[in-house]
Amino acid sequence: MTSNKESRNASSTAESGASTPTPAKNATGMKTDPTWEYCVLLDPITRKVKCKFCESEVTGGIYRFKHNLAGNHNNVKMCLAVPDGIKIKMVDRVYKLQTKLLQKSQEVSIEDDNSTATGLKSFKKMFEYAIKHGIGFKPPTYHEIRVKYLDYYYGQINNDLEEHRAVWRKLGYTIMTDGWTNRRRRTILNFLVNSPKGTVFLNSIDASDITKTADKIFKMIDDIIEEVGEENVVQVVTNNAANYKAAWELLMEKRTKLYWTPCAAHCIDLMLEDFEKKIPLHKDTIAKGKKITTYIYARTSLISLLHKFTNNADLIRPAMTRFATSY
């Protein structure tokens, strides 16, 4: 028979609508995971367990204990007494669990960003290839990767560059200069070579400590021409600044077969700057556009709506730039 006290407790529980919480799967109270047979629960609050093989203690529950037996996690002490058969079994369980978690994250990513989903597929494939090598596989060291692959790709780039040089000798080429300032306020000058074969990055100079006088610019460009060979250079393209114009007068006096061509993008950029300064319609429109983009990108919900209706395209952000392509 049920006592009056128990009846009153049951009645009050029913009236209040309260119910006994159901423990989650694999909680310490249920122990449905078969890995529990290899350990003993010491503390249900901190989820500390004790390994039956090496008697080491692991905090974090059965999930971290699996890594203890599998020996594949840097933050969990590896069990040295576990039999090989059980260790292989644990490696397989951990791998399958990680694969399931990866698939779940991949499903979410596919809905949000196809490019991210592609990266998760590569991540999964990396683990599939790594696991085939079995326990004890050691990845290549930093030194091995740095020396071996750097030399390999350096050779590949030289081979590709030689194909470009063959076209240069036959059809000629254009040397292009591009100056910009990075976030540390360092001035970088890039030199590129363009031909019907395509554009190739040739050299980069940190010009932060160099006074941008006509003589200094003349010297830098003249050295580049000397490096690639004057006989096939048709023209050199730079911006329209006065110091570059003066430098090219000096260069064309020395190298009579070359022509200087002002950068078309820079010309257009200067024209568009005048539009903004002198035409009210452009000035007002650009100011409003900056306010709109600043307002949208300061709010996560609006960015989400933007990506939804533009197929993940971004508005051009307001920033300091000298290129007309962002106009």
Short mmCIF file of C-alpha atoms in Angstrom, two decimals:
data_model
loop_
_atom_site.label_atom_id
_atom_site.label_comp_id
_atom_site.label_asym_id
_atom_site.label_seq_id
_atom_site.Cartn_x
_atom_site.Cartn_y
_atom_site.Cartn_z
CA MET A 1 0.00 0.00 0.00
CA THR A 2 1.05 3.55 -0.66
CA SER A 3 1.46 5.77 2.36
CA ASN A 4 -0.46 9.04 2.73
CA LYS A 5 2.81 10.99 2.48
CA GLU A 6 3.70 9.33 -0.82
CA SER A 7 0.15 9.92 -2.10
CA ARG A 8 0.33 13.61 -1.24
CA ASN A 9 3.72 13.92 -2.98
CA ALA A 10 2.41 12.18 -6.10
CA SER A 11 -0.73 14.35 -6.09
CA SER A 12 1.26 17.58 -5.76
CA THR A 13 3.56 16.52 -8.57
CA ALA A 14 0.64 15.77 -10.87
CA GLU A 15 -1.09 19.08 -10.05
CA SER A 16 2.04 21.12 -10.70
CA GLY A 17 2.59 19.43 -14.06
CA ALA A 18 6.18 18.52 -13.16
CA SER A 19 7.72 15.35 -14.55
CA THR A 20 10.83 13.38 -13.80
CA PRO A 21 13.59 14.37 -16.27
CA THR A 22 14.68 11.59 -18.61
CA PRO A 23 18.44 11.07 -18.64
CA ALA A 24 20.09 11.64 -21.97
CA LYS A 25 21.44 8.78 -23.99
CA ASN A 26 24.91 7.73 -22.86
CA ALA A 27 24.48 9.71 -19.62
CA THR A 28 26.31 8.29 -16.62
CA GLY A 29 23.07 6.99 -15.17
CA MET A 30 22.19 4.89 -18.23
CA LYS A 31 25.60 3.67 -19.49
CA THR A 32 24.27 2.42 -22.84
CA ASP A 33 27.64 2.89 -24.53
CA PRO A 34 29.52 -0.46 -24.66
CA THR A 35 32.78 1.34 -23.84
CA TRP A 36 31.63 1.55 -20.19
CA GLU A 37 32.75 -2.06 -19.71
CA TYR A 38 36.38 -0.87 -19.87
CA CYS A 39 36.13 1.80 -17.17
CA VAL A 40 34.65 2.63 -13.77
CA LEU A 41 32.68 5.81 -13.00
CA LEU A 42 34.31 7.73 -10.13
CA ASP A 43 32.45 11.06 -10.09
CA PRO A 44 29.15 11.65 -11.96
CA ILE A 45 29.44 15.44 -11.57
CA THR A 46 32.86 15.86 -13.19
CA ARG A 47 32.27 12.68 -15.24
CA LYS A 48 35.59 11.27 -14.08
CA VAL A 49 36.19 7.64 -15.03
CA LYS A 50 38.97 5.19 -14.23
CA CYS A 51 40.48 2.93 -16.89
CA LYS A 52 40.40 -0.80 -16.01
CA PHE A 53 43.55 -1.47 -18.02
CA CYS A 54 46.01 1.19 -16.81
CA GLU A 55 43.97 2.59 -13.88
CA SER A 56 44.48 6.15 -15.14
CA GLU A 57 41.71 8.68 -14.50
CA VAL A 58 40.04 10.68 -17.28
CA THR A 59 37.72 13.65 -16.75
CA GLY A 60 35.08 14.33 -19.37
CA GLY A 61 33.05 11.16 -19.59
CA ILE A 62 32.95 8.24 -21.97
CA TYR A 63 33.72 10.31 -25.09
CA ARG A 64 37.14 11.41 -23.83
CA PHE A 65 37.76 7.92 -22.45
CA LYS A 66 37.39 6.53 -25.98
CA HIS A 67 40.24 8.79 -27.05
CA ASN A 68 42.21 7.48 -24.05
CA LEU A 69 41.90 3.93 -25.39
CA ALA A 70 42.33 4.93 -29.05
CA GLY A 71 45.39 7.07 -28.26
CA ASN A 72 44.58 9.63 -30.96
CA HIS A 73 43.99 12.88 -29.04
CA ASN A 74 46.68 15.25 -27.80
CA ASN A 75 44.66 16.43 -24.79
CA VAL A 76 43.92 12.93 -23.44
CA LYS A 77 46.51 10.64 -21.88
CA MET A 78 47.00 7.50 -23.97
CA CYS A 79 46.39 4.13 -22.32
CA LEU A 80 49.52 1.96 -22.68
CA ALA A 81 47.95 -1.24 -21.32
CA VAL A 82 44.92 -1.57 -23.60
CA PRO A 83 44.98 -4.73 -25.77
CA ASP A 84 45.57 -4.14 -29.48
CA GLY A 85 42.19 -5.56 -30.46
CA ILE A 86 40.30 -3.19 -28.19
CA LYS A 87 42.47 -0.26 -29.27
CA ILE A 88 41.68 -0.90 -32.94
CA LYS A 89 38.00 -1.15 -32.03
CA MET A 90 38.16 2.22 -30.23
CA VAL A 91 39.93 3.86 -33.19
CA ASP A 92 37.12 2.63 -35.43
CA ARG A 93 34.41 3.92 -33.05
CA VAL A 94 36.02 7.34 -32.71
CA TYR A 95 36.44 7.58 -36.49
CA LYS A 96 32.79 6.69 -37.11
CA LEU A 97 31.65 9.19 -34.48
CA GLN A 98 33.78 11.95 -36.00
CA THR A 99 32.43 11.06 -39.44
CA LYS A 100 28.84 11.44 -38.20
CA LEU A 101 29.63 14.80 -36.63
CA LEU A 102 31.33 15.86 -39.85
CA GLN A 103 28.30 14.81 -41.91
CA LYS A 104 25.97 16.84 -39.67
CA SER A 105 28.12 19.94 -39.96
CA GLN A 106 28.38 19.33 -43.69
CA GLU A 107 24.59 19.21 -44.08
CA VAL A 108 24.29 22.58 -42.34
CA SER A 109 27.08 24.06 -44.42
CA ILE A 110 25.54 22.94 -47.71
CA GLU A 111 22.46 25.02 -46.96
CA ASP A 112 24.53 28.07 -46.07
CA ASP A 113 27.60 28.01 -48.28
CA ASN A 114 28.48 25.56 -51.04
CA SER A 115 32.14 26.58 -50.96
CA THR A 116 32.35 25.72 -47.28
CA ALA A 117 30.72 22.33 -47.94
CA THR A 118 33.41 21.60 -50.53
CA GLY A 119 36.07 22.40 -47.91
CA LEU A 120 34.38 19.98 -45.42
CA LYS A 121 34.46 17.24 -48.11
CA SER A 122 38.21 17.78 -48.46
CA PHE A 123 38.57 17.67 -44.68
CA LYS A 124 36.72 14.34 -44.58
CA LYS A 125 38.80 12.92 -47.41
CA MET A 126 41.97 13.91 -45.56
CA PHE A 127 40.90 11.78 -42.58
CA GLU A 128 39.93 8.88 -44.83
CA TYR A 129 43.37 8.79 -46.41
CA ALA A 130 45.14 9.28 -43.07
CA ILE A 131 43.25 6.46 -41.35
CA LYS A 132 44.31 3.99 -44.07
CA HIS A 133 47.90 4.18 -42.81
CA GLY A 134 46.80 2.67 -39.50
CA ILE A 135 47.98 3.29 -35.95
CA GLY A 136 51.39 4.86 -35.58
CA PHE A 137 51.33 6.90 -38.79
CA LYS A 138 53.56 9.96 -38.51
CA PRO A 139 52.89 12.97 -40.75
CA PRO A 140 55.84 14.64 -42.51
CA THR A 141 57.76 17.16 -40.45
CA TYR A 142 57.75 20.89 -41.03
CA HIS A 143 61.28 20.72 -42.43
CA GLU A 144 60.39 17.93 -44.87
CA ILE A 145 57.41 19.83 -46.24
CA ARG A 146 59.18 23.17 -46.37
CA VAL A 147 62.27 21.96 -48.26
CA LYS A 148 60.77 19.28 -50.48
CA TYR A 149 57.66 21.06 -51.72
CA LEU A 150 59.19 24.53 -51.85
CA ASP A 151 61.89 23.22 -54.18
CA TYR A 152 59.29 21.34 -56.22
CA TYR A 153 57.01 24.32 -56.77
CA TYR A 154 59.96 26.62 -57.37
CA GLY A 155 60.95 24.33 -60.23
CA GLN A 156 57.39 24.26 -61.54
CA ILE A 157 57.20 28.06 -61.53
CA ASN A 158 60.49 28.29 -63.41
CA ASN A 159 59.18 25.85 -66.02
CA ASP A 160 56.01 27.89 -66.45
CA LEU A 161 58.02 31.08 -66.65
CA GLU A 162 60.19 29.61 -69.39
CA GLU A 163 57.05 29.07 -71.50
CA HIS A 164 56.23 32.74 -71.05
CA ARG A 165 59.78 33.75 -71.96
CA ALA A 166 59.44 31.88 -75.27
CA VAL A 167 56.41 34.01 -76.11
CA TRP A 168 58.22 37.16 -74.96
CA ARG A 169 61.08 36.49 -77.36
CA LYS A 170 58.65 35.94 -80.23
CA LEU A 171 55.95 38.60 -79.67
CA GLY A 172 57.40 41.04 -77.15
CA TYR A 173 55.89 42.06 -73.80
CA THR A 174 54.80 44.90 -71.55
CA ILE A 175 56.25 45.71 -68.13
CA MET A 176 53.65 46.98 -65.66
CA THR A 177 54.22 48.63 -62.29
CA ASP A 178 51.74 48.72 -59.44
CA GLY A 179 52.39 50.63 -56.22
CA TRP A 180 50.31 50.28 -53.04
CA THR A 181 50.54 50.80 -49.28
CA ASN A 182 49.81 47.95 -46.85
CA ARG A 183 48.29 48.16 -43.36
CA ARG A 184 51.68 48.83 -41.81
CA ARG A 185 52.04 51.86 -44.07
CA ARG A 186 54.80 50.22 -46.09
CA THR A 187 54.99 51.16 -49.76
CA ILE A 188 55.27 48.12 -52.03
CA LEU A 189 56.10 48.32 -55.73
CA ASN A 190 55.10 45.28 -57.81
CA PHE A 191 56.50 44.61 -61.28
CA LEU A 192 54.58 42.40 -63.70
CA VAL A 193 55.15 41.25 -67.28
CA ASN A 194 52.22 41.01 -69.68
CA SER A 195 52.13 39.27 -73.04
CA PRO A 196 49.56 37.37 -75.16
CA LYS A 197 50.48 34.34 -73.01
CA GLY A 198 49.22 36.13 -69.87
CA THR A 199 50.47 38.21 -66.94
CA VAL A 200 53.33 37.04 -64.73
CA PHE A 201 54.42 38.47 -61.38
CA LEU A 202 58.11 39.29 -61.69
CA ASN A 203 59.37 41.17 -58.66
CA SER A 204 58.34 43.16 -55.60
CA ILE A 205 60.27 45.95 -53.88
CA ASP A 206 59.72 47.43 -50.43
CA ALA A 207 60.04 51.12 -51.25
CA SER A 208 59.17 52.44 -47.78
CA ASP A 209 62.68 53.81 -47.24
CA ILE A 210 63.09 55.06 -50.79
CA THR A 211 62.28 58.65 -51.67
CA LYS A 212 59.98 58.53 -54.68
CA THR A 213 62.01 60.95 -56.77
CA ALA A 214 62.26 60.62 -60.53
CA ASP A 215 65.88 59.44 -60.29
CA LYS A 216 65.05 56.63 -57.83
CA ILE A 217 62.04 55.45 -59.84
CA PHE A 218 64.13 55.54 -63.02
CA LYS A 219 66.78 53.37 -61.36
CA MET A 220 64.28 50.74 -60.13
CA ILE A 221 62.52 50.38 -63.49
CA ASP A 222 65.80 50.40 -65.41
CA ASP A 223 67.08 47.51 -63.26
CA ILE A 224 63.95 45.51 -64.02
CA ILE A 225 64.37 46.07 -67.75
CA GLU A 226 68.00 45.00 -67.49
CA GLU A 227 66.89 41.80 -65.74
CA VAL A 228 64.31 40.71 -68.31
CA GLY A 229 66.13 42.05 -71.37
CA GLU A 230 65.48 45.26 -73.31
CA GLU A 231 65.33 43.73 -76.77
CA ASN A 232 61.76 42.38 -76.37
CA VAL A 233 60.19 45.13 -74.22
CA VAL A 234 57.55 47.05 -76.18
CA GLN A 235 56.27 49.42 -73.52
CA VAL A 236 56.18 50.10 -69.80
CA VAL A 237 52.91 51.02 -68.07
CA THR A 238 52.88 53.14 -64.89
CA ASN A 239 50.49 55.55 -63.21
CA ASN A 240 50.25 59.21 -64.21
CA ALA A 241 52.02 60.82 -61.25
CA ALA A 242 54.48 63.61 -62.07
CA ASN A 243 57.49 61.74 -60.68
CA TYR A 244 56.74 58.73 -62.92
CA LYS A 245 56.43 60.99 -65.97
CA ALA A 246 59.80 62.54 -65.19
CA ALA A 247 61.32 59.08 -64.65
CA TRP A 248 60.12 57.97 -68.06
CA GLU A 249 61.68 60.91 -69.79
CA LEU A 250 65.00 59.78 -68.32
CA LEU A 251 64.35 56.14 -69.26
CA MET A 252 63.40 56.85 -72.87
CA GLU A 253 66.56 58.90 -73.28
CA LYS A 254 68.61 55.85 -72.26
CA ARG A 255 66.52 53.15 -73.93
CA THR A 256 65.27 54.58 -77.21
CA LYS A 257 63.20 51.57 -78.28
CA LEU A 258 60.81 51.74 -75.32
CA TYR A 259 57.54 53.60 -74.94
CA TRP A 260 55.86 54.84 -71.81
CA THR A 261 52.09 54.32 -71.55
CA PRO A 262 50.01 55.85 -68.74
CA CYS A 263 47.78 53.38 -66.89
CA ALA A 264 44.23 53.51 -68.27
CA ALA A 265 42.71 52.40 -64.94
CA HIS A 266 44.48 55.25 -63.16
CA CYS A 267 43.28 57.74 -65.81
CA ILE A 268 39.69 56.59 -65.35
CA ASP A 269 40.10 56.65 -61.58
CA LEU A 270 41.15 60.30 -61.68
CA MET A 271 38.18 61.12 -63.91
CA LEU A 272 35.76 59.41 -61.50
CA GLU A 273 37.27 61.27 -58.57
CA ASP A 274 36.48 64.50 -60.41
CA PHE A 275 32.89 63.27 -60.96
CA GLU A 276 32.46 62.84 -57.20
CA LYS A 277 33.99 66.21 -56.40
CA LYS A 278 32.31 68.30 -59.09
CA ILE A 279 28.97 66.60 -59.94
CA PRO A 280 26.41 66.82 -57.09
CA LEU A 281 24.44 63.74 -58.22
CA HIS A 282 27.53 61.50 -57.97
CA LYS A 283 28.61 63.05 -54.68
CA ASP A 284 25.20 62.51 -53.03
CA THR A 285 24.78 58.98 -54.42
CA ILE A 286 28.20 57.81 -53.24
CA ALA A 287 27.62 59.27 -49.76
CA LYS A 288 24.26 57.49 -49.46
CA GLY A 289 25.75 54.23 -50.73
CA LYS A 290 28.43 54.34 -48.03
CA LYS A 291 25.78 54.89 -45.34
CA ILE A 292 23.68 51.98 -46.61
CA THR A 293 26.58 49.49 -46.70
CA THR A 294 27.82 50.60 -43.30
CA TYR A 295 24.32 50.15 -41.84
CA ILE A 296 23.86 46.68 -43.35
CA TYR A 297 27.26 45.28 -42.38
CA ALA A 298 26.84 46.41 -38.78
CA ARG A 299 23.84 44.06 -38.34
CA THR A 300 24.02 40.28 -38.63
CA SER A 301 20.35 39.83 -39.56
CA LEU A 302 20.65 42.26 -42.47
CA ILE A 303 23.79 40.53 -43.74
CA SER A 304 21.84 37.25 -43.71
CA LEU A 305 19.00 38.81 -45.70
CA LEU A 306 21.48 40.35 -48.11
CA HIS A 307 23.11 37.00 -48.81
CA LYS A 308 19.70 35.35 -49.20
CA PHE A 309 18.52 37.72 -51.93
CA THR A 310 21.89 38.13 -53.69
CA ASN A 311 22.95 34.44 -53.77
CA ASN A 312 25.71 35.07 -51.23
CA ALA A 313 27.11 38.05 -53.10
CA ASP A 314 28.49 40.98 -51.11
CA LEU A 315 28.05 44.68 -51.62
CA ILE A 316 31.25 46.58 -52.22
CA ARG A 317 32.36 47.83 -48.84
CA PRO A 318 33.23 51.52 -48.39
CA ALA A 319 37.01 51.74 -48.12
CA MET A 320 39.99 53.81 -49.15
CA THR A 321 41.03 52.67 -52.64
CA ARG A 322 42.64 54.08 -55.74
CA PHE A 323 41.21 51.66 -58.29
CA ALA A 324 38.35 52.54 -60.56
CA THR A 325 37.09 48.93 -60.59
CA SER A 326 35.40 49.53 -57.21
CA TYR A 327 33.53 52.66 -58.33
#
